[in-house]
């Protein structure tokens, strides 16, 4: 009898054999992806100087640091920012101003606040006084009220203590022009050298205005009925959290714990020095606030971002659905003044929606890029499954890496991602499953030697909560930044990078056999 091969059986045997021994499969190892977006730098074009962020906010010219006075009013998001309009280094501070209807595209406005005889205009916040409690407007035309820090240079030079006080200014035309309050300062100070960065908000439960500011190593909480007369209620923090440097730029807000009815209060405080990967960073506390005092049971130190470049971030007041939208300054005081840009300096992070989760009985703040950002994305490449064999490389050539979003999902296993170009610049990202850590090595990422601490070492972050069986990676690269969101922003890393030329190659590798799911390369349309 003649043997008749059963084709279906053979096919089945072969496919299952290849699944268990994938090294024998003829998997593609290199992919060439083309893109519709042209990312050539050309310093003669608007916002096309080398390293200019293409889809992050940056000032048109000169120096910028902290975001200030972020508020939504009548369909417009207002972003004010620490600004020195005469140079690309820090100098006498003004409030720069920009507006947006979608938080993605920005319109530059004229400078909102100039220094005066009381001092320079340091960081602060803005509210809409809808009930005209201040009497500075009318109920029909409520005033936009900014409360900020005055920094007095004469007193600083004379080595006095009281160099910082809080001032008020208001606008009756939606933030176009500003009037300084005639009885400034509204909060005086005789005790603290560092006494600044007031964040004001309407406490709807208590029907009172609250203000939180930082005084050296602690936060202070104030109440007011009219935004002008303030009463100190309590302090928090002298014995909590990180304290290597002074506290700066606080924020305080209530937020729902995801998938529950529970509500908690979040206190953000930036700190310089003492961030987990050096220099400036932002820690947070989860607790309760009754309008006067803040309490927490939190023992560990929590950070909103584990990268080196997300500082002084706070959230918008008065957002349409009460969502918490956060913006940070994408730099670090260790080297902020030395980064290799020409006629402007630094950018903000992408706007991020904050949410609070409870994972393994611990509260955890998650950051996710705001939804409308998706409109900027064009998918250039998508593959459902890629088999990554142990120690074998998958190489993706893509001219637009420095203006793209890369997303993928893997099992909770080792993964190495290397962004590189023909000029031998390489940026390494590494997830180590056994050690439960994520590292960023920008030592050879491009220009690094403008300041010693910039490219000094690999930034390693312990990621103990990353216990899910799969990990989502979302990586966003602009011309001089990378933002990484692991598992929906449970861990977030923001860093500046200055490649000599845009990266053109992504190499993916693992020490274990891995499957990569839903790998996507999307180019990002510029906003300018
Ligand atoms: C934070 C900070 C604030 C201060 C401002 C001055 O980066 O130091 O504390 O108000 O910058 O520009």
Coordinates of C-alpha atoms and ligand atoms in Angstrom, one line a residue:
X1 CA 0.0 0.0 0.0
X2 CA 1.3 3.4 -1.0
X3 CA 1.8 6.0 1.9
X4 CA -0.4 9.1 1.2
X5 CA 0.8 12.2 3.0
X6 CA -2.0 14.0 5.0
X7 CA -1.4 17.7 4.0
X8 CA -3.4 19.2 6.9
X9 CA -1.6 17.1 9.5
X10 CA 1.8 18.0 8.1
X11 CA 0.9 21.7 8.1
X12 CA -0.4 21.5 11.7
X13 CA 2.8 19.7 12.9
X14 CA 5.0 22.2 11.1
X15 CA 3.3 25.3 12.5
X16 CA 3.3 24.0 16.1
X17 CA 6.9 23.0 15.7
X18 CA 7.8 26.5 14.5
X19 CA 5.9 28.0 17.4
X20 CA 7.9 26.0 20.0
X21 CA 11.2 26.4 18.1
X22 CA 10.7 29.9 16.6
X23 CA 14.5 30.1 15.8
X24 CA 13.7 27.9 12.7
X25 CA 11.0 30.3 11.4
X26 CA 11.9 32.6 8.6
X27 CA 11.0 35.8 10.6
X28 CA 12.0 39.1 9.2
X29 CA 14.7 40.9 11.1
X30 CA 14.7 44.3 9.6
X31 CA 12.0 46.6 8.6
X32 CA 12.2 49.8 6.6
X33 CA 9.5 52.3 7.4
X34 CA 8.9 55.5 5.4
X35 CA 7.0 58.4 6.7
X36 CA 4.8 61.3 5.4
X37 CA 6.3 63.9 7.7
X38 CA 9.4 65.8 6.8
X39 CA 11.5 66.5 9.9
X40 CA 14.5 68.4 8.4
X41 CA 15.9 71.1 10.6
X42 CA 16.3 74.4 8.8
X43 CA 17.1 77.4 11.1
X44 CA 15.6 79.8 8.5
X45 CA 12.1 78.4 9.1
X46 CA 9.7 79.2 11.9
X47 CA 10.3 76.8 14.9
X48 CA 12.7 74.6 12.8
X49 CA 16.0 75.5 14.6
X50 CA 17.9 72.4 15.6
X51 CA 16.5 70.8 18.8
X52 CA 13.4 73.0 18.6
X53 CA 10.4 70.9 20.0
X54 CA 8.0 70.3 17.1
X55 CA 4.9 69.4 19.2
X56 CA 5.7 70.7 22.7
X57 CA 5.2 74.2 23.9
X58 CA 8.3 76.3 23.9
X59 CA 8.7 80.1 24.0
X60 CA 9.2 81.9 20.7
X61 CA 12.5 83.4 22.0
X62 CA 14.7 83.4 25.1
X63 CA 14.4 81.7 28.5
X64 CA 11.5 79.8 30.0
X65 CA 11.2 77.8 33.2
X66 CA 8.1 76.8 35.3
X67 CA 4.6 76.7 34.0
X68 CA 2.5 79.3 35.9
X69 CA -1.1 80.4 36.3
X70 CA -2.6 77.6 34.3
X71 CA -6.4 78.1 34.0
X72 CA -9.2 77.4 31.6
X73 CA -11.7 80.2 31.0
X74 CA -14.4 80.6 28.3
X75 CA -13.1 77.9 26.0
X76 CA -9.4 78.9 26.3
X77 CA -6.6 77.3 28.2
X78 CA -4.1 79.9 29.5
X79 CA -0.5 79.0 30.1
X80 CA 1.7 81.6 31.8
X81 CA 5.3 80.8 32.4
X82 CA 8.5 82.0 34.0
X83 CA 10.2 84.0 31.3
X84 CA 13.3 86.2 30.9
X85 CA 12.6 88.0 27.6
X86 CA 16.1 89.4 27.0
X87 CA 18.4 86.3 27.1
X88 CA 18.4 82.5 26.9
X89 CA 19.5 82.2 30.5
X90 CA 17.5 82.8 33.7
X91 CA 17.2 86.5 34.5
X92 CA 14.7 89.0 36.0
X93 CA 11.5 86.9 35.9
X94 CA 8.3 87.9 34.0
X95 CA 5.2 85.9 33.3
X96 CA 5.1 85.0 29.6
X97 CA 1.7 84.0 28.2
X98 CA 0.2 81.7 25.6
X99 CA -3.3 80.4 24.9
X100 CA -4.8 77.3 23.4
X101 CA -8.2 75.8 22.7
X102 CA -7.0 72.2 22.6
X103 CA -3.8 72.2 24.7
X104 CA -1.9 71.1 21.6
X105 CA -1.7 74.2 19.4
X106 CA -0.6 77.4 21.1
X107 CA -0.8 81.1 20.4
X108 CA 1.8 83.4 21.8
X109 CA 0.5 86.4 23.7
X110 CA 2.2 89.5 25.0
X111 CA 4.0 89.4 28.4
X112 CA 1.4 89.3 31.2
X113 CA 3.4 90.4 34.2
X114 CA 6.6 92.6 34.4
X115 CA 8.8 93.0 37.5
X116 CA 8.1 96.1 39.6
X117 CA 9.4 97.9 42.6
X118 CA 8.4 95.0 44.9
X119 CA 10.4 92.5 42.9
X120 CA 10.7 90.0 40.1
X121 CA 7.6 87.9 39.3
X122 CA 8.2 84.3 40.4
X123 CA 5.9 81.3 40.1
X124 CA 2.2 81.3 41.0
X125 CA -1.3 80.5 39.9
X126 CA -4.5 81.9 38.5
X127 CA -8.2 81.5 39.3
X128 CA -11.4 82.9 38.0
X129 CA -13.2 84.7 40.8
X130 CA -16.7 83.8 39.5
X131 CA -18.5 85.3 42.5
X132 CA -16.4 88.4 42.5
X133 CA -15.4 87.7 46.1
X134 CA -12.4 90.0 45.7
X135 CA -14.5 92.9 44.4
X136 CA -11.9 93.4 41.7
X137 CA -14.4 92.8 38.9
X138 CA -18.2 92.3 38.7
X139 CA -20.4 89.2 38.8
X140 CA -21.0 89.8 35.1
X141 CA -17.4 90.2 34.4
X142 CA -15.5 88.1 37.0
X143 CA -11.9 89.0 37.4
X144 CA -9.1 86.6 36.5
X145 CA -6.9 86.7 39.5
X146 CA -3.2 85.8 39.6
X147 CA -1.3 85.2 42.8
X148 CA 2.4 85.0 42.5
X149 CA 5.7 85.4 44.4
X150 CA 7.5 88.7 44.4
X151 CA 11.3 88.2 44.7
X152 CA 13.0 91.3 45.9
X153 CA 16.6 91.6 44.6
X154 CA 17.6 94.5 46.8
X155 CA 16.7 92.6 49.9
X156 CA 18.5 89.5 48.6
X157 CA 21.6 91.6 48.0
X158 CA 21.4 93.0 51.5
X159 CA 21.2 89.4 52.8
X160 CA 17.8 90.0 54.4
X161 CA 15.4 87.1 55.2
X162 CA 12.2 88.7 53.7
X163 CA 13.1 88.5 50.1
X164 CA 9.9 86.7 49.0
X165 CA 6.3 87.8 49.5
X166 CA 3.0 87.0 47.6
X167 CA 1.5 89.5 45.2
X168 CA -1.8 89.7 43.3
X169 CA -2.7 91.0 39.9
X170 CA -6.0 90.8 38.0
X171 CA -7.4 90.9 34.5
X172 CA -10.8 92.1 33.4
X173 CA -10.3 91.2 29.7
X174 CA -9.7 87.4 29.8
X175 CA -6.0 87.6 30.5
X176 CA -5.0 90.1 27.8
X177 CA -4.0 92.9 30.2
X178 CA -3.2 92.9 33.8
X179 CA -3.5 95.3 36.7
X180 CA -1.3 94.9 39.8
X181 CA -3.3 95.1 43.1
X182 CA -2.7 98.4 44.9
X183 CA -2.0 96.9 48.3
X184 CA 0.6 94.3 47.4
X185 CA 2.0 92.2 48.9
X186 CA -1.0 90.4 50.1
X187 CA 1.0 87.8 52.1
X188 CA 4.0 89.3 53.8
X189 CA 6.9 87.3 55.2
X190 CA 9.4 87.7 57.9
X191 CA 10.4 84.2 58.7
X192 CA 11.5 82.3 55.6
X193 CA 14.1 82.9 53.0
X194 CA 12.3 80.6 50.6
X195 CA 8.6 81.4 50.7
X196 CA 7.0 81.0 47.3
X197 CA 5.0 79.6 44.5
X198 CA 1.4 79.9 45.7
X199 CA -1.2 77.6 44.2
X200 CA -4.7 79.0 44.8
X201 CA -8.0 77.1 44.2
X202 CA -11.7 77.3 45.1
X203 CA -12.5 74.6 47.7
X204 CA -16.1 73.8 46.7
X205 CA -16.8 71.6 49.8
X206 CA -15.8 74.3 52.2
X207 CA -16.9 77.2 50.1
X208 CA -13.6 79.0 50.7
X209 CA -10.4 79.9 48.8
X210 CA -7.4 77.7 49.6
X211 CA -3.8 78.6 48.9
X212 CA -0.8 76.3 49.3
X213 CA 2.8 77.7 49.1
X214 CA 6.2 76.4 50.1
X215 CA 8.2 77.7 52.9
X216 CA 11.7 76.2 52.9
X217 CA 11.2 72.5 53.9
X218 CA 7.4 72.5 54.2
X219 CA 4.1 73.4 52.6
X220 CA 1.8 76.0 54.2
X221 CA -2.0 76.0 53.8
X222 CA -4.0 79.2 53.9
X223 CA -7.7 80.2 53.7
X224 CA -9.4 83.3 52.4
X225 CA -12.9 84.6 51.7
X226 CA -11.8 87.2 49.1
X227 CA -8.4 86.2 47.7
X228 CA -6.9 89.2 49.3
X229 CA -6.8 88.5 53.1
X230 CA -5.2 85.2 53.9
X231 CA -5.0 83.2 57.1
X232 CA -2.3 80.6 57.7
X233 CA -4.0 77.4 58.9
X234 CA -1.4 74.7 59.1
X235 CA 1.9 73.3 57.7
X236 CA 2.9 69.9 56.4
X237 CA 6.0 68.2 55.4
X238 CA 8.9 69.1 57.7
X239 CA 9.2 65.4 58.6
X240 CA 7.8 63.8 55.4
X241 CA 9.1 63.0 52.0
X242 CA 12.3 64.0 50.3
X243 CA 14.3 66.9 51.7
X244 CA 17.7 67.2 50.1
X245 CA 16.8 70.5 48.6
X246 CA 14.1 73.2 49.2
X247 CA 10.5 72.5 48.3
X248 CA 9.1 74.5 45.3
X249 CA 5.9 74.8 43.2
X250 CA 3.3 73.0 45.2
X251 CA -0.2 71.9 44.0
X252 CA -3.1 70.4 45.9
X253 CA -6.2 68.8 44.5
X254 CA -8.9 66.2 45.1
X255 CA -9.1 63.2 42.8
X256 CA -11.2 60.0 42.6
X257 CA -9.5 56.7 43.0
X258 CA -10.1 54.8 39.7
X259 CA -13.0 52.3 39.7
X260 CA -14.1 53.2 43.3
X261 CA -16.1 55.9 45.0
X262 CA -13.1 56.9 47.2
X263 CA -11.7 60.4 46.9
X264 CA -8.2 61.5 48.0
X265 CA -6.2 64.7 48.0
X266 CA -2.9 64.9 46.1
X267 CA -0.1 67.2 47.3
X268 CA 2.6 67.8 44.7
X269 CA 5.9 69.5 45.7
X270 CA 8.9 69.9 43.5
X271 CA 12.3 69.6 45.0
X272 CA 15.7 70.8 43.9
X273 CA 18.1 68.9 44.6
X274 CA 17.2 65.4 45.5
X275 CA 15.3 63.9 42.6
X276 CA 15.7 60.1 42.1
X277 CA 17.8 60.5 39.1
X278 CA 19.6 63.7 40.1
X279 CA 18.8 67.4 40.5
X280 CA 15.2 68.6 40.2
X281 CA 12.1 66.4 40.5
X282 CA 8.5 66.3 41.7
X283 CA 7.3 64.2 44.6
X284 CA 3.7 63.6 45.7
X285 CA 1.8 62.7 48.8
X286 CA -1.7 61.0 48.8
X287 CA -3.8 62.0 51.8
X288 CA -6.8 64.0 53.1
X289 CA -7.4 67.7 53.3
X290 CA -10.3 69.4 55.2
X291 CA -9.7 72.9 53.9
X292 CA -7.2 73.6 56.7
X293 CA -4.9 70.6 57.3
X294 CA -3.4 68.0 55.1
X295 CA -2.8 64.5 56.6
X296 CA -1.2 61.4 55.1
X297 CA -0.3 57.9 56.1
X298 CA 2.2 57.6 53.3
X299 CA 5.6 56.5 54.4
X300 CA 7.5 56.0 51.1
X301 CA 8.6 58.8 48.7
X302 CA 6.6 58.9 45.5
X303 CA 7.7 60.7 42.3
X304 CA 5.5 61.8 39.5
X305 CA 8.2 61.1 36.9
X306 CA 11.4 59.2 37.2
X307 CA 13.2 60.9 34.3
X308 CA 15.6 63.8 34.8
X309 CA 13.5 66.5 33.0
X310 CA 10.0 67.1 34.4
X311 CA 10.1 69.8 37.0
X312 CA 7.9 72.4 38.7
X313 CA 4.8 70.8 37.2
X314 CA 1.3 71.7 38.4
X315 CA -2.3 71.3 37.1
X316 CA -4.8 73.6 35.4
X317 CA -7.6 75.2 37.5
X318 CA -11.2 75.2 36.3
X319 CA -10.9 72.5 33.6
X320 CA -14.2 71.7 31.8
X321 CA -14.9 68.4 33.4
X322 CA -12.7 68.8 36.5
X323 CA -10.0 66.7 35.0
X324 CA -6.4 67.1 36.3
X325 CA -4.2 68.2 33.4
X326 CA -0.6 68.5 34.3
X327 CA 2.3 70.3 32.5
X328 CA 5.9 70.3 33.7
X329 CA 9.0 72.2 32.7
X330 CA 11.1 69.8 30.7
X331 CA 14.4 70.6 32.3
X332 CA 16.6 70.3 35.4
X333 CA 18.3 73.0 37.3
X334 CA 21.5 71.0 37.1
X335 CA 22.0 72.0 33.5
X336 CA 19.0 74.0 32.4
X337 CA 21.1 77.1 31.6
X338 CA 23.6 75.2 29.4
X339 CA 21.5 73.0 27.0
X340 CA 22.7 73.4 23.4
X341 CA 19.9 75.5 21.9
X342 CA 20.3 78.9 20.2
X343 CA 17.7 81.6 20.5
X344 CA 15.3 80.0 23.0
X345 CA 15.6 77.6 25.9
X346 CA 13.6 74.7 27.0
X347 CA 10.0 73.3 26.5
X348 CA 7.1 72.0 28.5
X349 CA 6.2 68.3 28.8
X350 CA 3.2 67.2 26.8
X351 CA 0.0 67.9 28.7
X352 CA -0.9 64.9 30.8
X353 CA -4.1 63.7 32.5
X354 CA -3.4 62.6 36.0
X355 CA -5.4 59.7 37.6
X356 CA -5.1 57.9 40.8
X357 CA -5.1 54.1 41.1
X358 CA -4.8 51.7 44.0
X359 CA -2.4 48.9 43.1
X360 CA -1.5 46.3 45.7
X361 CA -3.1 48.5 48.4
X362 CA -0.8 51.4 47.5
X363 CA -2.0 54.7 45.8
X364 CA -0.3 55.4 42.6
X365 CA -0.6 58.5 40.4
X366 CA -0.7 57.8 36.7
X367 CA 0.1 60.2 33.9
X368 CA -1.3 59.8 30.4
X369 CA -1.0 62.1 27.4
X370 CA -4.3 64.0 26.9
X371 CA -6.7 62.3 24.5
X372 CA -6.7 65.1 21.7
X373 CA -3.0 64.4 21.1
X374 CA -4.0 61.3 19.1
X375 CA -5.1 63.7 16.4
X376 CA -1.5 64.5 15.7
X377 CA -0.6 60.9 15.0
X378 CA -0.3 59.2 11.6
X379 CA 0.4 55.4 11.6
X380 CA 3.3 54.6 9.4
X381 CA 3.8 51.0 10.5
X382 CA 1.7 48.4 12.5
X383 CA 2.4 44.7 13.1
X384 CA 0.3 42.5 15.3
X385 CA 2.9 40.0 16.4
X386 CA 6.7 39.9 16.1
X387 CA 8.7 37.0 17.4
X388 CA 11.8 38.2 19.1
X389 CA 14.3 35.4 19.6
X390 CA 16.7 35.4 22.5
X391 CA 19.7 37.6 21.6
X392 CA 18.6 38.3 18.1
X393 CA 18.0 41.9 16.9
X394 CA 15.0 43.3 15.2
X395 CA 16.0 46.5 13.4
X396 CA 13.5 49.2 12.3
X397 CA 14.7 51.9 10.0
X398 CA 12.5 55.0 10.3
X399 CA 13.7 58.5 9.3
X400 CA 11.2 60.1 11.6
X401 CA 12.1 58.6 15.0
X402 CA 12.7 62.1 16.4
X403 CA 9.1 63.1 15.7
X404 CA 7.3 59.9 16.5
X405 CA 5.3 57.8 18.9
X406 CA 6.3 54.1 19.3
X407 CA 4.1 51.8 21.1
X408 CA 4.2 48.1 21.8
X409 CA 3.2 45.4 24.3
X410 CA 5.3 42.6 25.6
X411 CA 5.2 40.0 28.3
X412 CA 6.9 41.1 31.6
X413 CA 10.3 40.0 30.3
X414 CA 13.6 41.7 29.6
X415 CA 13.6 44.2 26.7
X416 CA 16.2 46.5 25.3
X417 CA 15.5 49.3 22.9
X418 CA 18.2 51.3 21.2
X419 CA 17.6 54.5 19.2
X420 CA 20.6 55.3 17.0
X421 CA 21.8 57.1 13.9
X422 CA 24.7 57.0 11.4
X423 CA 26.7 59.5 13.6
X424 CA 27.1 56.8 16.2
X425 CA 24.6 58.4 18.7
X426 CA 22.8 55.8 20.7
X427 CA 20.1 56.1 23.4
X428 CA 19.5 52.9 25.4
X429 CA 16.4 51.9 27.2
X430 CA 16.4 48.7 29.2
X431 CA 13.7 46.9 31.1
X432 CA 15.2 44.2 33.4
X433 CA 12.4 41.8 34.5
X434 CA 14.4 40.0 37.2
X435 CA 15.7 43.2 38.9
X436 CA 12.3 44.9 38.2
X437 CA 14.1 48.0 37.0
X438 CA 14.0 50.3 34.0
X439 CA 17.0 52.3 32.9
X440 CA 17.8 55.1 30.5
X441 CA 21.3 55.5 29.3
X442 CA 21.8 58.8 27.4
X443 CA 25.6 58.9 27.9
X444 CA 26.1 58.4 24.1
X445 CA 22.8 59.9 23.0
X446 CA 24.3 62.9 21.2
X447 CA 25.6 66.1 22.6
X448 CA 26.1 65.5 26.3
X449 CA 29.2 67.4 27.4
X450 CA 27.7 70.9 27.8
X451 CA 27.4 70.1 31.5
X452 CA 29.0 67.3 33.4
X453 CA 25.9 65.9 35.1
X454 CA 23.9 65.6 31.9
X455 CA 25.5 62.5 30.4
X456 CA 27.3 61.3 33.5
X457 CA 25.5 58.1 34.3
X458 CA 22.7 55.6 33.4
X459 CA 19.4 56.4 35.2
X460 CA 18.1 53.3 36.9
X461 CA 14.7 53.2 38.4
X462 CA 13.2 50.4 40.5
X463 CA 9.8 49.5 39.2
X464 CA 8.3 47.2 41.9
X465 CA 4.7 47.8 41.0
X466 CA 5.1 46.6 37.4
X467 CA 3.6 43.3 38.3
X468 CA 1.2 43.0 35.4
X469 CA 1.8 40.0 33.1
X470 CA 2.2 42.3 30.2
X471 CA 3.8 45.7 29.8
X472 CA 2.7 48.5 27.6
X473 CA 5.4 50.8 26.3
X474 CA 4.5 54.2 24.9
X475 CA 7.5 56.2 23.8
X476 CA 7.3 59.7 22.4
X477 CA 10.3 61.4 20.8
X478 CA 10.6 65.1 19.8
X479 CA 13.7 66.8 18.5
X480 CA 15.2 67.1 21.9
X481 CA 13.1 65.0 24.3
X482 CA 11.9 61.5 25.0
X483 CA 8.8 60.7 27.1
X484 CA 8.2 57.1 28.2
X485 CA 5.0 55.8 29.7
X486 CA 5.1 52.2 31.1
X487 CA 1.8 50.5 31.7
X488 CA -0.4 53.5 31.1
X489 CA 1.9 55.9 32.9
X490 CA 2.3 54.0 36.2
X491 CA 5.9 54.8 35.6
X492 CA 6.8 57.8 33.6
X493 CA 10.2 59.0 32.4
X494 CA 10.9 62.3 30.7
X495 CA 14.4 63.3 29.5
X496 CA 16.0 65.8 27.2
X497 CA 18.3 64.4 24.5
X498 CA 20.4 66.3 21.9
X499 CA 21.3 63.8 19.1
X500 CA 23.8 65.1 16.6
X501 CA 21.4 64.0 13.9
X502 CA 17.9 62.6 14.3
X503 CA 17.8 59.0 15.2
X504 CA 17.0 56.8 12.2
X505 CA 17.1 53.3 13.6
X506 CA 15.4 51.4 16.5
X507 CA 16.9 48.1 17.5
X508 CA 14.9 45.8 19.7
X509 CA 16.5 42.9 21.6
X510 CA 15.8 40.6 24.5
X511 CA 17.7 38.0 26.6
X512 CA 14.7 35.8 26.4
X513 CA 12.4 34.6 23.7
X514 CA 9.7 37.3 23.5
X515 CA 6.7 38.2 21.5
X516 CA 6.1 41.8 20.7
X517 CA 2.4 42.7 20.2
X518 CA 0.9 45.6 18.3
X519 CA 4.1 47.4 17.5
X520 CA 3.2 50.8 16.0
X521 CA 5.3 53.6 14.6
X522 CA 3.4 56.8 14.3
X523 CA 4.7 60.1 13.1
X524 CA 3.6 63.2 14.9
X525 CA 2.4 66.3 13.0
X526 CA 4.1 69.5 14.2
X527 CA 2.1 72.1 15.9
X528 CA 3.8 75.3 14.7
Ligands
LIG1 C1 11.3 76.5 40.3 C2 11.6 78.0 40.8 C3 10.5 78.5 41.7 C4 10.6 80.0 41.5 C5 11.0 80.1 40.0 C6 11.9 81.2 39.7 O1 11.9 76.2 39.2 O2 12.8 78.0 41.4 O3 10.5 78.1 43.0 O4 9.4 80.6 41.7 O5 11.6 78.9 39.7 O6 12.1 81.4 38.4

